[in-house]
CSV table of C-alpha atoms in Angstrom, one decimal:
chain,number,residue,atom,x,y,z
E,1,UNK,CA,101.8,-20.1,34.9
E,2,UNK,CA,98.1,-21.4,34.0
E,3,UNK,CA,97.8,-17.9,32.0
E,4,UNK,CA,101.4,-18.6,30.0
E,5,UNK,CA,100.3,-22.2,29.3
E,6,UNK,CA,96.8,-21.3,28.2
E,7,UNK,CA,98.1,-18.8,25.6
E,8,UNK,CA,100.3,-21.4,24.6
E,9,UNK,CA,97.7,-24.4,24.3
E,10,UNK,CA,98.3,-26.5,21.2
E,11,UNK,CA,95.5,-28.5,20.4
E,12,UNK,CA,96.5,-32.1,20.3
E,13,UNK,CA,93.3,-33.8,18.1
E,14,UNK,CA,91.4,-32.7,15.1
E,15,UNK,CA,88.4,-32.7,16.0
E,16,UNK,CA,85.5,-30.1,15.1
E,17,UNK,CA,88.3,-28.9,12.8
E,18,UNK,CA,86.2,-29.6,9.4
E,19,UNK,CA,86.4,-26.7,7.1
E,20,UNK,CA,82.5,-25.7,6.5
E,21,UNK,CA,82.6,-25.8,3.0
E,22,UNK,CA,83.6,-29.4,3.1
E,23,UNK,CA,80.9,-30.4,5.3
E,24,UNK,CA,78.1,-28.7,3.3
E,25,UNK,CA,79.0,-30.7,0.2
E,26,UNK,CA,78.8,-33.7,2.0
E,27,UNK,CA,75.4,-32.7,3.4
E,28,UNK,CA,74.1,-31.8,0.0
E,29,UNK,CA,75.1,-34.9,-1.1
E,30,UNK,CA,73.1,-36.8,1.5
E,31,UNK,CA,70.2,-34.4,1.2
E,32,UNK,CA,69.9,-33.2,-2.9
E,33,UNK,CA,71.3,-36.6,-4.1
E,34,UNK,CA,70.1,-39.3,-2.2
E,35,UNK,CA,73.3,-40.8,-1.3
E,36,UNK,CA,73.5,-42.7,2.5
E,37,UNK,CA,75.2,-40.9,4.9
E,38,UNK,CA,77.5,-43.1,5.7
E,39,UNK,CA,79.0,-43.3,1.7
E,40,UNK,CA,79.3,-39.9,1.9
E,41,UNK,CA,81.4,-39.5,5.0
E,42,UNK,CA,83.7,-42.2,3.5
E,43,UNK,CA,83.8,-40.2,0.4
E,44,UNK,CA,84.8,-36.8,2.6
E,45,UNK,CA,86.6,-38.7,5.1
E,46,UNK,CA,84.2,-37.1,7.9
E,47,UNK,CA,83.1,-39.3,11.0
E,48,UNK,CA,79.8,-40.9,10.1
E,49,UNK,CA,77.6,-40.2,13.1
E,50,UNK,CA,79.1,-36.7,12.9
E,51,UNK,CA,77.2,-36.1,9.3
E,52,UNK,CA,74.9,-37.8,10.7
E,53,UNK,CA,74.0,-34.9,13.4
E,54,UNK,CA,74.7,-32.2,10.6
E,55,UNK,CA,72.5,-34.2,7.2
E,56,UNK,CA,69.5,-33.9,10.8
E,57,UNK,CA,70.4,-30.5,11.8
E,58,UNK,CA,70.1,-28.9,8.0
E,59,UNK,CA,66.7,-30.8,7.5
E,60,UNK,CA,65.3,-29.4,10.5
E,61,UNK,CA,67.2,-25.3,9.6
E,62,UNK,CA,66.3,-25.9,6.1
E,63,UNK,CA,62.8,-27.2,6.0
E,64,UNK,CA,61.3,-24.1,4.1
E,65,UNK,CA,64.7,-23.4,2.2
E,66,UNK,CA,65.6,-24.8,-1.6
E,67,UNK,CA,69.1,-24.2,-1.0
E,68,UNK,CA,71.0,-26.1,1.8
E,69,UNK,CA,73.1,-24.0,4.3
E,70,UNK,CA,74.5,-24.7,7.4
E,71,UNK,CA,74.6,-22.3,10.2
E,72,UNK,CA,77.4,-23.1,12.3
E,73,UNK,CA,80.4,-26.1,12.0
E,74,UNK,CA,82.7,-26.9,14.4
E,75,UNK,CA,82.9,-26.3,17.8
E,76,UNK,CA,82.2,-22.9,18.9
E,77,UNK,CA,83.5,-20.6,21.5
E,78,UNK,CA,80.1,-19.4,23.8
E,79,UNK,CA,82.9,-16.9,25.5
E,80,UNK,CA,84.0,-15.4,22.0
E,81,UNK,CA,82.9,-11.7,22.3
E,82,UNK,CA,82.7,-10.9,18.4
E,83,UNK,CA,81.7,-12.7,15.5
E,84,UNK,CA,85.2,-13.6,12.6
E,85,UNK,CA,83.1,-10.7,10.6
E,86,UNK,CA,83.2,-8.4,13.7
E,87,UNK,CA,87.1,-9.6,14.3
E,88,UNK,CA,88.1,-9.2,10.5
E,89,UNK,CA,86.3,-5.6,10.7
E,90,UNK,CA,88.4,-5.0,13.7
E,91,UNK,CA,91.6,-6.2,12.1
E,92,UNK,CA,91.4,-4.2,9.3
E,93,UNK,CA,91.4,-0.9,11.1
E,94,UNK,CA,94.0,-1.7,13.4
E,95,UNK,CA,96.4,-1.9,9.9
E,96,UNK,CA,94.4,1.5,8.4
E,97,UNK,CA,95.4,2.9,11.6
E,98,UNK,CA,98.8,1.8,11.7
E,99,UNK,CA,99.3,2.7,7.8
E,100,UNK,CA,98.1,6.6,8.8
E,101,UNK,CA,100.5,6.6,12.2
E,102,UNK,CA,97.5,5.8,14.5
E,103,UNK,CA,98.6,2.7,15.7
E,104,UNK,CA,97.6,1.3,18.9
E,105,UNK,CA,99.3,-0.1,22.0
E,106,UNK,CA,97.8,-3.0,23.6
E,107,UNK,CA,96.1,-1.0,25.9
E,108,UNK,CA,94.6,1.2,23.4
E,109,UNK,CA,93.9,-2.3,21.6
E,110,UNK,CA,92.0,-3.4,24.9
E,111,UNK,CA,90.2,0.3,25.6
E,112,UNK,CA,88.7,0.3,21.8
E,113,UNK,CA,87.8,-3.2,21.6
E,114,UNK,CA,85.7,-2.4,24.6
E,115,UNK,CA,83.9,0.5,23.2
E,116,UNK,CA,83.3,-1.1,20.1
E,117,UNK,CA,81.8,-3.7,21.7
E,118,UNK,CA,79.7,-1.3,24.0
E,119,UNK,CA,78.8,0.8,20.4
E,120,UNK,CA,77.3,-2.6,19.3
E,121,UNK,CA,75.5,-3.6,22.1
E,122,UNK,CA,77.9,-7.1,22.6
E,123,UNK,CA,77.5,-9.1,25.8
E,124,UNK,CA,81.0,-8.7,27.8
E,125,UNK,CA,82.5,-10.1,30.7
E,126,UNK,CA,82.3,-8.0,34.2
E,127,UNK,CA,85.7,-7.4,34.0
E,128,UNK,CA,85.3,-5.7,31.0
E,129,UNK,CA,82.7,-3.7,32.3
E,130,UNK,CA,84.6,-2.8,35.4
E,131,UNK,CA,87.7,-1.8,33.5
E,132,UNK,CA,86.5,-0.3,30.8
E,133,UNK,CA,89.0,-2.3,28.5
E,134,UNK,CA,89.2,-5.9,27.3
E,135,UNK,CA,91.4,-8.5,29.1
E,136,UNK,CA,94.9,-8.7,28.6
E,137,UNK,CA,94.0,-12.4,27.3
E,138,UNK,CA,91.7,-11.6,24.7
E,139,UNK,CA,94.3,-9.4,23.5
E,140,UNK,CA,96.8,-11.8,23.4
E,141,UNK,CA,94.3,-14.3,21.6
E,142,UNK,CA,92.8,-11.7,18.9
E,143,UNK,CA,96.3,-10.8,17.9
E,144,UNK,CA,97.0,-14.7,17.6
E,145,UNK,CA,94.0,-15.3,16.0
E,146,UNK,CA,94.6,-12.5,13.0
E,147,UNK,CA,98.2,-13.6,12.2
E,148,UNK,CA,98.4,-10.5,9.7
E,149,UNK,CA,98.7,-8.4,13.0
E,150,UNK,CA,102.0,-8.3,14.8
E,151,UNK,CA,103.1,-6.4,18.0
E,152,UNK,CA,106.0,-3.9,17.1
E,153,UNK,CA,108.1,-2.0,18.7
E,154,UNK,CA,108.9,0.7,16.5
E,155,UNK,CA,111.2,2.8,18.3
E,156,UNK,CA,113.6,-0.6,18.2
E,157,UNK,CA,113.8,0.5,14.2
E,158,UNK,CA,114.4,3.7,13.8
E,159,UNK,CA,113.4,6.2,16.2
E,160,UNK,CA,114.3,9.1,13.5
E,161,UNK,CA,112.1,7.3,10.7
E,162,UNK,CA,108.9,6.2,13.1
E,163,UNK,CA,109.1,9.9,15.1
E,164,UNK,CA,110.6,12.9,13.3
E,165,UNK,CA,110.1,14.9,10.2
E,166,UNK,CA,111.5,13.1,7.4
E,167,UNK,CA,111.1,12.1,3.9
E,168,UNK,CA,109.7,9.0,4.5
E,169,UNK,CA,106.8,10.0,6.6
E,170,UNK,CA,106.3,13.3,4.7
E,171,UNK,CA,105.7,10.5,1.3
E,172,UNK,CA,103.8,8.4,3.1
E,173,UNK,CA,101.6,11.1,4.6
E,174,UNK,CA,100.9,13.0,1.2
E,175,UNK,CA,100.9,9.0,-0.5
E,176,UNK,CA,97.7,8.8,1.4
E,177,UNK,CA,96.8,11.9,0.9
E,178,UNK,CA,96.6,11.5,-2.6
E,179,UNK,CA,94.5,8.6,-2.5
E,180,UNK,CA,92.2,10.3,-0.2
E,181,UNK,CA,92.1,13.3,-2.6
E,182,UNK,CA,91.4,11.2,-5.3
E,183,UNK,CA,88.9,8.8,-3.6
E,184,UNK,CA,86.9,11.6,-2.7
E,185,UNK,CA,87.0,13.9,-5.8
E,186,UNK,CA,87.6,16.8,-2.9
E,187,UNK,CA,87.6,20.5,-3.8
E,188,UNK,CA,89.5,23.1,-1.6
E,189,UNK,CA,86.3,23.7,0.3
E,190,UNK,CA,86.3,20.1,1.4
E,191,UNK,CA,89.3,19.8,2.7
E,192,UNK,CA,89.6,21.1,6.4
E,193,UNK,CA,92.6,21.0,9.4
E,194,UNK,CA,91.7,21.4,12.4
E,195,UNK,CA,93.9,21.9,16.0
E,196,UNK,CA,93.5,22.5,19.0
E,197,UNK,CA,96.0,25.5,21.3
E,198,UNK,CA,95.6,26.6,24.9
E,199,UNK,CA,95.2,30.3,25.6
E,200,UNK,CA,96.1,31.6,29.0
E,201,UNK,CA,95.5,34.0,31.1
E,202,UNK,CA,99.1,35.2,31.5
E,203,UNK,CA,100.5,37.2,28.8
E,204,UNK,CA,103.4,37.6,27.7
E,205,UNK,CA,104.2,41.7,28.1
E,206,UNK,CA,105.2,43.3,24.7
E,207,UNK,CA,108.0,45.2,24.5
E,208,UNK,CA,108.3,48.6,25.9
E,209,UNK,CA,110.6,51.9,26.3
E,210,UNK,CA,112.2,52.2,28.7
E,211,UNK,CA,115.1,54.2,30.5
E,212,UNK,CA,118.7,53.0,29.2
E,213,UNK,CA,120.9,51.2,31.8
E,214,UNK,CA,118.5,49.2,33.7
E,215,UNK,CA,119.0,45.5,33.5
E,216,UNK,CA,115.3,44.3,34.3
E,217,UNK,CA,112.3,46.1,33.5
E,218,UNK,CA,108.7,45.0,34.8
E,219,UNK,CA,105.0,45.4,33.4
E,220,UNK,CA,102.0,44.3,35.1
E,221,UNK,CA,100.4,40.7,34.2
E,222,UNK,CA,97.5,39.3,35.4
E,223,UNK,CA,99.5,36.6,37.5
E,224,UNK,CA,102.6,35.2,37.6
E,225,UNK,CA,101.2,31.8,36.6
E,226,UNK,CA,98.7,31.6,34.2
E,227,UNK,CA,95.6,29.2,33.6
E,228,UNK,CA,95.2,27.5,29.9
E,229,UNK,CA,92.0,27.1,28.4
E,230,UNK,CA,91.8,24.7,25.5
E,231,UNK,CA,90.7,26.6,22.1
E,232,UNK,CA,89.8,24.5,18.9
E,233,UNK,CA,89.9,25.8,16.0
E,234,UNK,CA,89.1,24.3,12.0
E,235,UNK,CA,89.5,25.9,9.0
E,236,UNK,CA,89.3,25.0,5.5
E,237,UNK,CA,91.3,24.8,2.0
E,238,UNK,CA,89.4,28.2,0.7
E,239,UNK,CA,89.9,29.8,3.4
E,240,UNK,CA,87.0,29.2,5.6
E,241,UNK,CA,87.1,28.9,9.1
E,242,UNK,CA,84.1,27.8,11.7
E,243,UNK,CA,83.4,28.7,15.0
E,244,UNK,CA,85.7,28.3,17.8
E,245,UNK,CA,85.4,25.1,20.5
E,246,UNK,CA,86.1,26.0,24.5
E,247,UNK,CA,87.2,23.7,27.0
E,248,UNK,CA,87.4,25.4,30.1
E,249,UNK,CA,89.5,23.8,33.4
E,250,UNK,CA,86.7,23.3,35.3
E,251,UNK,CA,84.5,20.4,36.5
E,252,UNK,CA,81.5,21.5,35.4
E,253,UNK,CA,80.6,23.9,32.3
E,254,UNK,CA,78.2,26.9,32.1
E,255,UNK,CA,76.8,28.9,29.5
E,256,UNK,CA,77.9,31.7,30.7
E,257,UNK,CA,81.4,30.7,30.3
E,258,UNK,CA,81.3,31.8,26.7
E,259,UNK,CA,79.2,34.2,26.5
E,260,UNK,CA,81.0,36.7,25.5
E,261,UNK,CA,83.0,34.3,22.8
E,262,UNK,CA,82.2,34.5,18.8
E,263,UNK,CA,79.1,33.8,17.3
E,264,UNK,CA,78.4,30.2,17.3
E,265,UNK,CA,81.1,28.8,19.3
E,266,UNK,CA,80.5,26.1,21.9
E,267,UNK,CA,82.0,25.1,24.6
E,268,UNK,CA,82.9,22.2,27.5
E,269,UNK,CA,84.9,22.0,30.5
E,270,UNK,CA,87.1,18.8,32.2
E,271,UNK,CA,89.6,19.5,35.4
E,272,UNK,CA,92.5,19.2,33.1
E,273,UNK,CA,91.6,21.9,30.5
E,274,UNK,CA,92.6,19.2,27.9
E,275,UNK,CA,91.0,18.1,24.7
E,276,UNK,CA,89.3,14.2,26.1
E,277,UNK,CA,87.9,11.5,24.0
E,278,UNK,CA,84.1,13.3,25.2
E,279,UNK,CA,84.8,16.3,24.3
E,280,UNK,CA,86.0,15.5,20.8
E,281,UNK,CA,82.8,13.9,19.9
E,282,UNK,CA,80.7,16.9,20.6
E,283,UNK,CA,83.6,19.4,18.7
E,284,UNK,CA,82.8,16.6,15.5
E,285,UNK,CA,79.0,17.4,15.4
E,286,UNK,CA,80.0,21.0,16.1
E,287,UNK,CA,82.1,20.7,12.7
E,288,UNK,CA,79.3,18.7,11.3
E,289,UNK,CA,76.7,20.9,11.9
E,290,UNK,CA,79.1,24.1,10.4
E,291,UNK,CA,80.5,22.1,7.7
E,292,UNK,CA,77.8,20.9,6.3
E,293,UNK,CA,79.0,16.8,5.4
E,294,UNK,CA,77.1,14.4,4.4
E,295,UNK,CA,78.0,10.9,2.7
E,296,UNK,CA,76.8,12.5,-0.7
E,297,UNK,CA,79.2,15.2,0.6
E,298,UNK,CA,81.8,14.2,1.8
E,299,UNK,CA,85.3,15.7,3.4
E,300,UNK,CA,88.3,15.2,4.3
E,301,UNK,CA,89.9,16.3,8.2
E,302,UNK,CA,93.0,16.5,8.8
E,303,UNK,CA,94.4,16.6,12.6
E,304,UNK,CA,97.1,15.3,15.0
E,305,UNK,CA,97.7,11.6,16.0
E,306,UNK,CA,96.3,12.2,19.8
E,307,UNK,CA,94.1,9.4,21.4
E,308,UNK,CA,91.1,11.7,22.0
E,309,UNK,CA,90.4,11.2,18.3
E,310,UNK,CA,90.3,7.5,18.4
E,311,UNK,CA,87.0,7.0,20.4
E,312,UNK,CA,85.1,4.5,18.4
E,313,UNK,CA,81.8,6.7,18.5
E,314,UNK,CA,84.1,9.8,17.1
E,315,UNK,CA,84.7,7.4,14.4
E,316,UNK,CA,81.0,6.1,14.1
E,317,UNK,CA,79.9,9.4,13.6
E,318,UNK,CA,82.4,10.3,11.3
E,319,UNK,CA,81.6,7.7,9.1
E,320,UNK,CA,78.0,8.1,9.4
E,321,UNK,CA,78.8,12.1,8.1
E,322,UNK,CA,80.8,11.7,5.4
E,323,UNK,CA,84.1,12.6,7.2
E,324,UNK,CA,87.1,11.1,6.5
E,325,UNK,CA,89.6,11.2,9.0
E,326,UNK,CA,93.8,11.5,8.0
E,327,UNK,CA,96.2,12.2,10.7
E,328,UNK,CA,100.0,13.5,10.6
E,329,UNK,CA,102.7,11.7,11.3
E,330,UNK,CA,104.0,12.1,14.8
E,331,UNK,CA,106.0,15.1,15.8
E,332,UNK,CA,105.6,16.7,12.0
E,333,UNK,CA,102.6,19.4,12.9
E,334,UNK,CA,104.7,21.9,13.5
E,335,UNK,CA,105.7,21.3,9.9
E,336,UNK,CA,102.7,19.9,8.2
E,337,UNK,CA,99.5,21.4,9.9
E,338,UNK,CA,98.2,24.5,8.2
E,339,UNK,CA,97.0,26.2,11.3
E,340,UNK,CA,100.3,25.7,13.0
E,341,UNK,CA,102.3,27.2,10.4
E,342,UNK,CA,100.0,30.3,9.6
E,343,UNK,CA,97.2,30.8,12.0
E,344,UNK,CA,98.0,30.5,15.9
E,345,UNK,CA,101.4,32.2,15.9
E,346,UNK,CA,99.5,35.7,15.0
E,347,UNK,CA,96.5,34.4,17.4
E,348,UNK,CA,98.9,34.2,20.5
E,349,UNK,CA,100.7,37.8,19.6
E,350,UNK,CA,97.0,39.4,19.1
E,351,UNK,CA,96.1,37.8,22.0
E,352,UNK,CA,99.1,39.0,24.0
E,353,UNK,CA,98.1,42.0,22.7
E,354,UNK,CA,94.9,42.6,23.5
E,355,UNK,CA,95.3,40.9,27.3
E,356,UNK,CA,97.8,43.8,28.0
E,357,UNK,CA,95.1,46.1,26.7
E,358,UNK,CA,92.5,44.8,28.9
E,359,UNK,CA,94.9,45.1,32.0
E,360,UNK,CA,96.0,48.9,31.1
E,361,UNK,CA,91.8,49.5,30.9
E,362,UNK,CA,90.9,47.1,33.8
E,363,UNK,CA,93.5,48.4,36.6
E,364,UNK,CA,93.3,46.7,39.2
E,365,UNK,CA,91.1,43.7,38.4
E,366,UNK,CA,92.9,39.6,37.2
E,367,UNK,CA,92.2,38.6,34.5
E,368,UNK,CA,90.6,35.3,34.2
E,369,UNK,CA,89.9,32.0,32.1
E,370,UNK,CA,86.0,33.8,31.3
E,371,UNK,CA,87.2,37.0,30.0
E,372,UNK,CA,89.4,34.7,27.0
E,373,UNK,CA,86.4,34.0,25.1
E,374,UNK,CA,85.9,38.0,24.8
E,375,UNK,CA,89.6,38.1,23.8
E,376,UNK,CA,89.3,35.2,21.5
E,377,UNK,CA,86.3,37.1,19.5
E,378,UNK,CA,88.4,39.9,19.2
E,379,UNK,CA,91.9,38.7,17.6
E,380,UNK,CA,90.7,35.5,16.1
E,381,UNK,CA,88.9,37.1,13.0
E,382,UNK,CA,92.8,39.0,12.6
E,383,UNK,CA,94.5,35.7,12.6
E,384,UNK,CA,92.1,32.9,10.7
E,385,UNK,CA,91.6,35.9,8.0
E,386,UNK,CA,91.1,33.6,4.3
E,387,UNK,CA,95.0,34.9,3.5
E,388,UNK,CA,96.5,33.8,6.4
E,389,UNK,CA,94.7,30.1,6.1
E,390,UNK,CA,95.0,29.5,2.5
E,391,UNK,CA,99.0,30.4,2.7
E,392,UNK,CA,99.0,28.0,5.7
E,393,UNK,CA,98.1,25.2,3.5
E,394,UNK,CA,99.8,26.4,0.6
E,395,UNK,CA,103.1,26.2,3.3
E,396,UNK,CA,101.8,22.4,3.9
């Protein structure tokens, strides 16, 4: 109940409610013109002994100074976590983010303010700390504090228009695409997709001949249930492509676990198998490092709306590099991403392929998650060939 009220706490005086500029003409006046403080408080209608403290506090900030400025007006919040610059910054990408269907929950609200408050070294409370995420009240607060920000419920709308493949997101997508495009002065070279697939270790059998009149036919797999490994691919307008990114379902990684992968690529491992918020920061200065971006070069990446990519140090870096960041709208990559629509289909039937090779030369032994990398080396150069990419984005 204290919570509901406090959210709800309407001041009942104004006090310490001066607006700054107001007050800094009236201590100018003082100060520059010689006029008593207390004609000058009439004339502004501010409490005398309060311009009183402010005319004494300026002399004493502004004793070397030949223009007058005032530091602080009004009372001020020690508890407030960010400055209205750092809040306003904040703001703003919360609406960027929503405009280029990366919109936040309030948890994701609470996750990110944290980091970006850890990224710039702010003083937090314990609970933030503990929880790596800001209070449900500071959330509440921000949100009321930045009236252009709303909480929505999208889905209430339209659950066809927010989620699906439509002509409304497919404008609004290539809208900002366009100004991106045009921002950036990009050439084919500079404009890169990437996305991430999971190989396994079970294949799917090609067909074979067999004798007429049997209803079920078998063919040896390595198992009956398969393990994924995370691959992460990105490849460019002209047809370029870099090397590969592993994440392996294991709690720690080792070298070795790509050693017999293509040239270049890298690799990680979590329990999951799944691309995390870590493990997209080091794929970026992968892509960095092979792309070649720089602020005086910069590019555009385009990739999926997951919340791996919205780690505020992803971002940093991002922006640090020269890499603009544009995601599709939900449930439309099947449709819009280039390496959905041209490169991983022939990927997963090569690699079907070539794991039913491996078994017919390697009777008797499984198959595991360390021999994909070999695989991968093998049948990724005959999927991500320059053809099969550019007609992927042609497609898009």
């Amino acid at each position: 109940m204290n919570l509901i009220t406090m959210r709800t706490y309407k001041r009942k005086t104004d006090k310490g409610k001066i607006p700054p500029d107001v007050m800094l003409r009236a201590v100018q006046m003082v100060i520059n013109e010689g006029r008593s403080v207390n004609s000058a408080a009439k004339d502004f209608t501010i409490p005398q002994k309060t311009l009183d403290r402010y005319v004494k506090k300026a002399r004493t900030q502004n004793e070397n100074r030949t223009e007058i400025k005032l530091e602080r007006v009004g009372y001020f919040n020690r508890r407030q976590i960010f400055s209205h610059e750092h809040e306003t910054l904040l703001a703003d990408y919360l609406k960027r983010a929503s405009d280029i269907y990366y919109g936040l929950t309030p948890k994701e609200l609470r996750k990110f303010a944290f980091q970006y408050a850890s990224s710039n070294k702010f003083e937090v409370p314990a609970n933030w700390t503990k929880n790596k995420m800001a209070g449900e009240d500071w959330a509440a607060a921000f949100i009321k504090r930045n009236n252009s920000l709303s909480l929505r419920c999208p889905q209430a709308t339209s659950l066809s228009r927010t989620t699906s493949f439509n002509k409304t997101n497919v404008n609004m997508f290539f809208s900002n695409l366009k100004t991106v495009y045009n921002r950036l002065h990009l050439e084919p070279s500079d404009i890169w997709n990437v996305d991430e697939t999971g190989i396994t270790t079970v294949q799917k059998p090609d067909r074979i001949i067999a004798r007429r009149g049997f209803k079920q036919i078998g063919k040896l797999t390595s198992a009956e249930r398969g393990t994924l490994v995370t691959l992460t691919v990105a490849v460019s307008a002209s047809g370029n492509s870099i090397p590969p990114f592993f994440i392996f379902p294991r709690v720690n990684f080792r070298d070795h676990f790509i050693r017999d992968g293509p040239v270049g690529s890298l690799g990680d491992a979590n329990p999951s198998g799944w691309t995390k918020e870590e493990h997209f920061i080091k794929f970026i200065k992968h892509f960095i490092h092979h792309a070649r971006c720089s602020k005086e070069r910069p590019v555009l990446l385009l990739l999926d709306n997951h919340e791996s990519h919205l780690s505020v140090p992803a971002l940093d870096i991002c922006k640090e590099n020269g890499v603009t960041v544009l995601s599709f709208p939900q449930h439309c990559s099947h449709k819009l991403q280039p390496l959905d629509r041209s490169v991983y289909g022939p990927l997963k039937k090569y690699c079907n392929s070539a794991i039913d090779n491996w078994m017919v030369n390697n009777a008797g032994k499984t198959f595991s998650i360390y021999d994909i990398p070999g695989i991968v080396k093998m049948t990724l150069p005959l999927a991500a060939t320059p053809t099969n990419i550019m007609a992927g984005f042609k497609k898009t």
